């Protein structure tokens, strides 16, 4: 098999015609490799392969599909041999269809594809395959660029020295890993699994860099603040915790259109901050500080990395002090959990009793309740770690 790949790479790399030509020698070897794979796996897997449609691709591939989950390289998990553009070698990989991410999650397709790949990597233990990124030597304009983000595990076979491993043994092992992952999906649709993985991401990680800047800029451009209906807020008491455990069966989880959900969440967050901005003007007036309303600053409108959304004033221990407000908005009830970023935790540690969480909830017909809590987040809330960033000590 290694010699067939080597022969194919030599012929393919030296072919000058950019069009696919089934009469060429490289195409004959291409068909032979596909036939060898079909003979090896029999009816257990569907075998697909491509050198391109009309124009030759820079990264020819040979894929094996578990038909319980996919029959196409465009969608789902599959095992695939990927040729490097420079024809210096090839990868055997457990991979995913990048087209699915491009169609569903653009412009964040690479970010989300990588996140899903990392999730699947966590389910795999193998000393034979690498979890590092693959390098197909392609630029961003080529579809092969996306394969580098959808890759889960891989092994590289260079042509510049004699191959020392049995490709069929490696193929059997990676197919076993592949089938095990499919079994662990327990009948769930691949698209549902992806939605679950992506939706588990801390919203703050995305909002600070990928999603909300574009959404909020469009919101500010298309609808000036003065033209927006401002949510009318009613101050209520801080609720008591009503913790309860809920069991969720993964097979019953509905599909989540994540980008639509994220856009809705970001717009809701923006409207919540706008409501608090107006709310603070009235609150300062009630405190007799109407001459200092200009000191209210909506800092998150320009930059969202401070760990708070607004700066305002309050009277604490009979002194007028500057306070720092983080706004958390939901249409649900007062006991709905919310995400807290690392920056927000650190800001609350720094400002202590001058740091406030304003929780907007129960939004109905442009009216909502609000409570506020001051002090460090670590003292006032139960924090559950969702993601960690690791660096070698």
Short mmCIF file of C-alpha atoms in Angstrom, two decimals:
data_model
loop_
_atom_site.label_atom_id
_atom_site.label_comp_id
_atom_site.label_asym_id
_atom_site.label_seq_id
_atom_site.Cartn_x
_atom_site.Cartn_y
_atom_site.Cartn_z
CA UNK A 1 0.00 0.00 0.00
CA UNK A 2 2.81 2.42 0.86
CA UNK A 3 4.38 1.83 -2.57
CA UNK A 4 1.06 2.55 -4.27
CA UNK A 5 0.76 5.87 -2.43
CA UNK A 6 4.36 6.68 -3.31
CA UNK A 7 3.77 5.91 -6.99
CA UNK A 8 0.57 7.97 -7.00
CA UNK A 9 2.28 10.95 -5.37
CA UNK A 10 5.10 10.89 -7.92
CA UNK A 11 2.75 10.79 -10.90
CA UNK A 12 0.28 13.27 -9.44
CA UNK A 13 2.94 15.74 -8.39
CA UNK A 14 4.53 15.74 -11.84
CA UNK A 15 1.28 16.08 -13.76
CA UNK A 16 1.05 19.47 -15.49
CA UNK A 17 -2.57 19.39 -16.62
CA UNK A 18 -4.69 21.09 -13.89
CA UNK A 19 -7.81 19.27 -15.10
CA UNK A 20 -8.83 15.83 -13.91
CA UNK A 21 -7.98 13.32 -16.63
CA UNK A 22 -9.06 9.71 -16.12
CA UNK A 23 -6.76 8.56 -18.92
CA UNK A 24 -3.60 9.54 -17.05
CA UNK A 25 -1.40 7.07 -15.16
CA UNK A 26 -1.94 8.86 -11.83
CA UNK A 27 -5.67 8.25 -12.16
CA UNK A 28 -5.13 4.54 -12.76
CA UNK A 29 -3.06 4.31 -9.56
CA UNK A 30 -5.70 6.39 -7.78
CA UNK A 31 -8.36 3.83 -8.74
CA UNK A 32 -6.08 0.98 -7.70
CA UNK A 33 -5.63 2.43 -4.21
CA UNK A 34 -9.38 2.81 -3.85
CA UNK A 35 -9.92 -0.78 -4.96
CA UNK A 36 -7.29 -2.03 -2.50
CA UNK A 37 -9.07 -0.28 0.32
CA UNK A 38 -12.45 -1.67 -0.74
CA UNK A 39 -10.98 -5.17 -0.82
CA UNK A 40 -9.43 -4.73 2.64
CA UNK A 41 -12.54 -3.47 4.45
CA UNK A 42 -15.14 -5.38 2.46
CA UNK A 43 -18.70 -4.34 3.23
CA UNK A 44 -17.88 -2.97 6.70
CA UNK A 45 -17.26 0.55 5.38
CA UNK A 46 -18.15 2.65 2.39
CA UNK A 47 -15.04 3.82 0.53
CA UNK A 48 -14.87 7.20 -1.19
CA UNK A 49 -12.00 9.01 -2.88
CA UNK A 50 -11.32 12.17 -4.86
CA UNK A 51 -8.70 13.93 -6.93
CA UNK A 52 -11.12 16.78 -7.58
CA UNK A 53 -14.17 17.26 -9.77
CA UNK A 54 -13.20 19.29 -12.83
CA UNK A 55 -9.92 20.71 -11.58
CA UNK A 56 -7.44 18.56 -9.69
CA UNK A 57 -7.35 19.15 -5.95
CA UNK A 58 -4.09 19.92 -4.15
CA UNK A 59 -4.97 17.35 -1.49
CA UNK A 60 -6.31 14.08 -2.94
CA UNK A 61 -7.99 11.83 -0.41
CA UNK A 62 -9.30 8.31 0.22
CA UNK A 63 -12.02 8.01 2.88
CA UNK A 64 -13.72 5.20 4.76
CA UNK A 65 -17.20 5.83 6.16
CA UNK A 66 -19.06 4.05 8.92
CA UNK A 67 -22.52 4.31 7.37
CA UNK A 68 -24.18 4.56 10.79
CA UNK A 69 -22.97 8.14 10.89
CA UNK A 70 -22.05 9.32 7.38
CA UNK A 71 -21.76 8.47 3.71
CA UNK A 72 -20.03 11.66 2.62
CA UNK A 73 -16.80 13.57 3.21
CA UNK A 74 -18.88 16.72 3.60
CA UNK A 75 -20.36 15.74 6.95
CA UNK A 76 -19.66 13.57 9.98
CA UNK A 77 -16.75 11.51 11.24
CA UNK A 78 -14.68 9.29 8.99
CA UNK A 79 -11.21 7.84 8.46
CA UNK A 80 -9.29 9.39 5.57
CA UNK A 81 -5.91 9.24 3.88
CA UNK A 82 -4.85 12.81 2.98
CA UNK A 83 -2.03 13.63 0.59
CA UNK A 84 0.15 16.65 1.29
CA UNK A 85 0.11 19.32 -1.39
CA UNK A 86 3.87 18.97 -1.99
CA UNK A 87 3.43 15.19 -2.32
CA UNK A 88 6.14 14.61 0.29
CA UNK A 89 3.96 12.13 2.15
CA UNK A 90 0.45 11.42 3.34
CA UNK A 91 -1.57 11.28 6.55
CA UNK A 92 -3.87 8.61 7.88
CA UNK A 93 -6.39 10.54 9.96
CA UNK A 94 -9.63 10.36 11.87
CA UNK A 95 -11.30 13.44 10.53
CA UNK A 96 -14.57 15.33 9.98
CA UNK A 97 -16.32 17.06 7.11
CA UNK A 98 -15.18 20.70 6.99
CA UNK A 99 -18.02 21.54 4.58
CA UNK A 100 -20.50 21.01 7.41
CA UNK A 101 -18.74 23.61 9.57
CA UNK A 102 -18.42 26.03 6.66
CA UNK A 103 -22.11 25.85 5.83
CA UNK A 104 -23.37 25.91 9.41
CA UNK A 105 -20.92 27.99 11.42
CA UNK A 106 -19.22 30.41 9.06
CA UNK A 107 -17.27 32.67 9.81
CA UNK A 108 -16.26 30.65 12.90
CA UNK A 109 -15.92 27.32 11.09
CA UNK A 110 -12.26 26.76 11.93
CA UNK A 111 -12.66 27.75 15.56
CA UNK A 112 -15.64 25.46 16.08
CA UNK A 113 -14.14 22.61 14.05
CA UNK A 114 -11.04 22.69 16.23
CA UNK A 115 -13.11 22.75 19.40
CA UNK A 116 -15.01 19.65 18.28
CA UNK A 117 -11.76 17.92 17.32
CA UNK A 118 -10.34 18.58 20.79
CA UNK A 119 -13.48 17.12 22.34
CA UNK A 120 -13.14 13.88 20.39
CA UNK A 121 -9.41 13.73 21.16
CA UNK A 122 -10.29 13.60 24.86
CA UNK A 123 -12.18 10.35 24.22
CA UNK A 124 -9.18 8.63 22.61
CA UNK A 125 -6.12 6.93 24.08
CA UNK A 126 -3.60 5.71 21.52
CA UNK A 127 0.20 5.65 21.55
CA UNK A 128 0.26 5.01 17.81
CA UNK A 129 -1.53 8.14 16.62
CA UNK A 130 -0.71 11.80 17.10
CA UNK A 131 -3.11 14.43 18.43
CA UNK A 132 -1.00 17.31 17.13
CA UNK A 133 -2.07 19.45 14.18
CA UNK A 134 -1.46 18.16 10.68
CA UNK A 135 0.23 20.23 7.98
CA UNK A 136 -1.01 19.73 4.43
CA UNK A 137 1.17 22.60 3.08
CA UNK A 138 -1.86 24.45 1.69
CA UNK A 139 -2.90 28.07 2.03
CA UNK A 140 -6.22 29.37 3.33
CA UNK A 141 -7.82 29.56 -0.12
CA UNK A 142 -7.69 25.78 -0.54
CA UNK A 143 -10.36 23.49 0.90
CA UNK A 144 -7.59 21.32 2.30
CA UNK A 145 -6.84 24.13 4.74
CA UNK A 146 -9.96 23.21 6.68
CA UNK A 147 -8.95 19.54 6.99
CA UNK A 148 -6.21 20.67 9.35
CA UNK A 149 -8.80 21.94 11.86
CA UNK A 150 -11.20 19.00 11.57
CA UNK A 151 -8.41 16.47 12.16
CA UNK A 152 -8.74 14.48 15.39
CA UNK A 153 -5.83 12.00 15.37
CA UNK A 154 -3.32 11.21 12.65
CA UNK A 155 -0.14 9.48 11.54
CA UNK A 156 2.20 10.80 8.87
CA UNK A 157 3.99 8.64 6.29
CA UNK A 158 6.82 10.55 4.58
CA UNK A 159 8.18 9.38 1.25
CA UNK A 160 11.75 10.52 1.90
CA UNK A 161 12.65 7.38 3.85
CA UNK A 162 11.49 3.80 3.88
CA UNK A 163 8.26 3.20 5.69
CA UNK A 164 8.76 1.14 8.83
CA UNK A 165 5.17 0.42 9.77
CA UNK A 166 2.35 -1.68 8.39
CA UNK A 167 -0.27 0.70 7.02
CA UNK A 168 -2.98 -1.95 7.20
CA UNK A 169 -2.30 -2.50 10.90
CA UNK A 170 -2.55 1.25 11.47
CA UNK A 171 -5.72 1.40 9.40
CA UNK A 172 -7.33 -1.42 11.41
CA UNK A 173 -6.47 0.36 14.66
CA UNK A 174 -7.83 3.73 13.64
CA UNK A 175 -10.99 2.09 12.29
CA UNK A 176 -11.50 0.44 15.69
CA UNK A 177 -11.11 3.83 17.38
CA UNK A 178 -13.54 5.32 14.87
CA UNK A 179 -16.16 2.65 15.52
CA UNK A 180 -15.79 3.06 19.27
CA UNK A 181 -16.52 6.80 19.00
CA UNK A 182 -19.59 6.08 16.89
CA UNK A 183 -20.82 3.61 19.53
CA UNK A 184 -20.30 6.19 22.27
CA UNK A 185 -22.61 8.55 20.42
CA UNK A 186 -25.34 6.16 21.49
CA UNK A 187 -27.56 6.81 18.51
CA UNK A 188 -27.34 10.60 18.61
CA UNK A 189 -27.09 12.44 15.32
CA UNK A 190 -23.64 13.85 14.58
CA UNK A 191 -25.11 17.35 14.19
CA UNK A 192 -26.71 17.10 17.65
CA UNK A 193 -23.41 16.05 19.18
CA UNK A 194 -21.67 19.02 17.54
CA UNK A 195 -24.29 21.44 18.85
CA UNK A 196 -23.87 20.06 22.37
CA UNK A 197 -20.07 20.36 22.21
CA UNK A 198 -20.12 23.88 20.83
CA UNK A 199 -22.86 25.10 23.15
CA UNK A 200 -20.83 23.96 26.17
CA UNK A 201 -18.28 26.66 25.38
CA UNK A 202 -18.18 29.52 27.87
CA UNK A 203 -19.97 32.32 26.01
CA UNK A 204 -17.45 34.83 27.28
CA UNK A 205 -14.62 33.11 25.45
CA UNK A 206 -16.43 33.62 22.15
CA UNK A 207 -17.89 37.03 22.84
CA UNK A 208 -14.53 38.59 23.55
CA UNK A 209 -13.07 37.69 20.19
CA UNK A 210 -15.30 36.15 17.58
CA UNK A 211 -19.05 36.66 17.67
CA UNK A 212 -20.36 39.71 19.44
CA UNK A 213 -18.18 42.49 18.01
CA UNK A 214 -19.68 42.07 14.57
CA UNK A 215 -23.20 41.62 15.90
CA UNK A 216 -23.04 44.57 18.27
CA UNK A 217 -21.47 46.85 15.66
CA UNK A 218 -24.34 46.02 13.31
CA UNK A 219 -26.84 46.62 16.10
CA UNK A 220 -25.34 50.03 16.90
CA UNK A 221 -25.10 50.97 13.24
CA UNK A 222 -28.55 49.86 12.14
CA UNK A 223 -30.46 50.86 15.25
CA UNK A 224 -29.23 53.90 17.15
CA UNK A 225 -29.55 53.64 20.91
CA UNK A 226 -32.22 56.32 21.04
CA UNK A 227 -34.38 54.29 18.66
CA UNK A 228 -34.23 51.11 20.72
CA UNK A 229 -37.01 50.21 23.13
CA UNK A 230 -35.30 50.35 26.51
CA UNK A 231 -36.23 47.60 28.94
CA UNK A 232 -38.08 48.98 31.98
CA UNK A 233 -36.42 47.56 35.10
CA UNK A 234 -38.03 46.92 38.49
CA UNK A 235 -35.74 46.38 41.49
CA UNK A 236 -36.51 43.19 43.46
CA UNK A 237 -34.96 41.35 46.38
CA UNK A 238 -32.02 39.03 45.84
CA UNK A 239 -33.52 35.54 45.45
CA UNK A 240 -32.70 32.57 47.62
CA UNK A 241 -30.90 29.72 45.88
CA UNK A 242 -33.18 26.91 44.72
CA UNK A 243 -30.67 24.28 43.71
CA UNK A 244 -32.02 21.09 42.20
CA UNK A 245 -30.53 18.34 40.09
CA UNK A 246 -31.93 17.65 36.65
CA UNK A 247 -31.21 14.55 34.60
CA UNK A 248 -30.91 15.05 30.85
CA UNK A 249 -30.85 12.23 28.33
CA UNK A 250 -28.57 13.13 25.46
CA UNK A 251 -30.76 11.32 22.96
CA UNK A 252 -33.58 13.75 23.74
CA UNK A 253 -31.58 16.93 23.35
CA UNK A 254 -32.94 19.07 20.57
CA UNK A 255 -30.75 20.66 17.93
CA UNK A 256 -29.40 24.10 18.78
CA UNK A 257 -28.72 26.59 16.04
CA UNK A 258 -25.75 27.96 17.94
CA UNK A 259 -24.95 31.05 15.93
CA UNK A 260 -28.56 32.16 15.97
CA UNK A 261 -28.62 31.57 19.73
CA UNK A 262 -25.34 33.45 20.18
CA UNK A 263 -26.59 36.39 18.14
CA UNK A 264 -29.77 36.53 20.21
CA UNK A 265 -27.75 36.31 23.44
CA UNK A 266 -25.39 39.10 22.37
CA UNK A 267 -28.25 41.40 21.39
CA UNK A 268 -30.02 40.62 24.66
CA UNK A 269 -26.82 41.40 26.56
CA UNK A 270 -26.45 44.71 24.74
CA UNK A 271 -30.04 45.68 25.49
CA UNK A 272 -29.52 44.70 29.14
CA UNK A 273 -26.49 46.99 29.41
CA UNK A 274 -28.44 49.81 27.76
CA UNK A 275 -31.27 49.32 30.26
CA UNK A 276 -28.86 49.48 33.21
CA UNK A 277 -27.21 52.59 31.75
CA UNK A 278 -30.61 54.34 31.87
CA UNK A 279 -31.49 52.70 35.19
CA UNK A 280 -28.36 54.15 36.79
CA UNK A 281 -29.30 57.68 35.76
CA UNK A 282 -32.56 57.39 37.67
CA UNK A 283 -30.91 55.67 40.63
CA UNK A 284 -28.34 58.45 41.02
CA UNK A 285 -31.11 61.01 40.78
CA UNK A 286 -32.97 59.22 43.60
CA UNK A 287 -29.77 59.33 45.67
CA UNK A 288 -29.47 63.07 45.13
CA UNK A 289 -26.51 62.68 42.80
CA UNK A 290 -28.21 63.97 39.64
CA UNK A 291 -25.36 66.47 39.09
CA UNK A 292 -22.95 63.55 38.70
CA UNK A 293 -24.89 61.51 36.15
CA UNK A 294 -22.23 62.29 33.56
CA UNK A 295 -19.84 60.08 35.54
CA UNK A 296 -21.78 56.97 34.50
CA UNK A 297 -19.68 55.27 31.82
CA UNK A 298 -20.78 52.39 29.59
CA UNK A 299 -17.26 51.05 29.07
CA UNK A 300 -18.22 47.69 27.52
CA UNK A 301 -19.77 49.55 24.60
CA UNK A 302 -16.26 50.35 23.39
CA UNK A 303 -14.20 47.50 24.91
CA UNK A 304 -15.38 44.32 26.61
CA UNK A 305 -12.23 43.16 28.36
CA UNK A 306 -12.37 45.12 31.61
CA UNK A 307 -14.31 42.55 33.60
CA UNK A 308 -17.25 44.94 34.06
CA UNK A 309 -19.71 46.71 31.75
CA UNK A 310 -20.39 50.06 33.41
CA UNK A 311 -18.87 52.47 35.88
CA UNK A 312 -21.24 54.36 38.17
CA UNK A 313 -21.52 55.80 41.68
CA UNK A 314 -23.07 54.67 44.93
CA UNK A 315 -23.09 55.55 48.59
CA UNK A 316 -21.28 52.92 50.67
CA UNK A 317 -20.52 53.50 54.37
CA UNK A 318 -21.79 57.08 53.98
CA UNK A 319 -19.25 57.82 51.26
CA UNK A 320 -19.79 58.45 47.56
CA UNK A 321 -17.65 55.86 45.77
CA UNK A 322 -17.11 54.62 42.24
CA UNK A 323 -18.69 51.23 41.56
CA UNK A 324 -18.11 48.70 38.78
CA UNK A 325 -21.12 46.95 37.30
CA UNK A 326 -21.29 43.68 35.38
CA UNK A 327 -24.70 43.12 33.73
CA UNK A 328 -26.11 39.62 33.29
CA UNK A 329 -29.37 39.40 31.34
CA UNK A 330 -31.79 36.53 30.79
CA UNK A 331 -35.39 36.17 29.69
CA UNK A 332 -35.68 33.30 32.20
CA UNK A 333 -36.22 33.41 35.96
CA UNK A 334 -34.01 34.76 38.71
CA UNK A 335 -32.34 31.41 39.48
CA UNK A 336 -31.07 30.77 35.95
CA UNK A 337 -27.31 30.15 35.92
CA UNK A 338 -25.06 32.48 33.94
CA UNK A 339 -21.50 32.52 32.68
CA UNK A 340 -18.74 34.44 34.43
CA UNK A 341 -15.42 35.14 32.73
CA UNK A 342 -12.01 34.97 34.36
CA UNK A 343 -11.65 38.74 33.91
CA UNK A 344 -14.90 39.33 35.76
CA UNK A 345 -13.82 37.18 38.69
CA UNK A 346 -10.50 39.04 38.89
CA UNK A 347 -12.23 42.44 38.67
CA UNK A 348 -14.53 41.50 41.54
CA UNK A 349 -11.51 40.41 43.59
CA UNK A 350 -9.90 43.80 42.94
CA UNK A 351 -12.88 46.04 43.69
CA UNK A 352 -14.57 44.00 46.42
CA UNK A 353 -17.71 45.65 47.78
CA UNK A 354 -17.55 48.23 44.97
CA UNK A 355 -18.11 45.46 42.37
CA UNK A 356 -21.75 44.74 41.50
CA UNK A 357 -23.56 42.07 39.53
CA UNK A 358 -26.80 43.45 38.09
CA UNK A 359 -28.99 40.46 37.21
CA UNK A 360 -31.82 41.26 34.78
CA UNK A 361 -34.42 38.47 34.53
CA UNK A 362 -38.06 37.67 33.79
CA UNK A 363 -38.14 39.84 30.67
CA UNK A 364 -41.70 40.13 29.35
CA UNK A 365 -43.16 42.77 27.05
CA UNK A 366 -40.16 45.05 27.50
CA UNK A 367 -40.38 44.89 31.30
CA UNK A 368 -38.02 42.98 33.57
CA UNK A 369 -36.97 42.48 37.17
CA UNK A 370 -33.49 43.27 38.39
CA UNK A 371 -31.52 42.54 41.53
CA UNK A 372 -27.98 43.54 42.36
CA UNK A 373 -25.30 41.93 44.50
CA UNK A 374 -22.02 43.50 45.47
CA UNK A 375 -18.79 41.88 46.63
CA UNK A 376 -16.44 39.29 45.22
CA UNK A 377 -17.96 36.74 42.86
CA UNK A 378 -16.17 33.94 44.70
CA UNK A 379 -18.02 34.86 47.91
CA UNK A 380 -21.45 35.48 46.42
CA UNK A 381 -21.81 32.65 43.88
CA UNK A 382 -21.05 28.95 43.51
CA UNK A 383 -18.59 28.75 40.64
CA UNK A 384 -18.33 25.68 38.46
CA UNK A 385 -15.22 25.44 36.24
CA UNK A 386 -16.19 24.82 32.61
CA UNK A 387 -12.91 25.23 30.72
CA UNK A 388 -9.28 25.65 31.69
CA UNK A 389 -6.28 26.96 29.80
CA UNK A 390 -3.18 24.87 30.52
CA UNK A 391 0.46 25.96 30.26
CA UNK A 392 3.53 23.98 31.19
CA UNK A 393 4.99 24.93 34.57
#
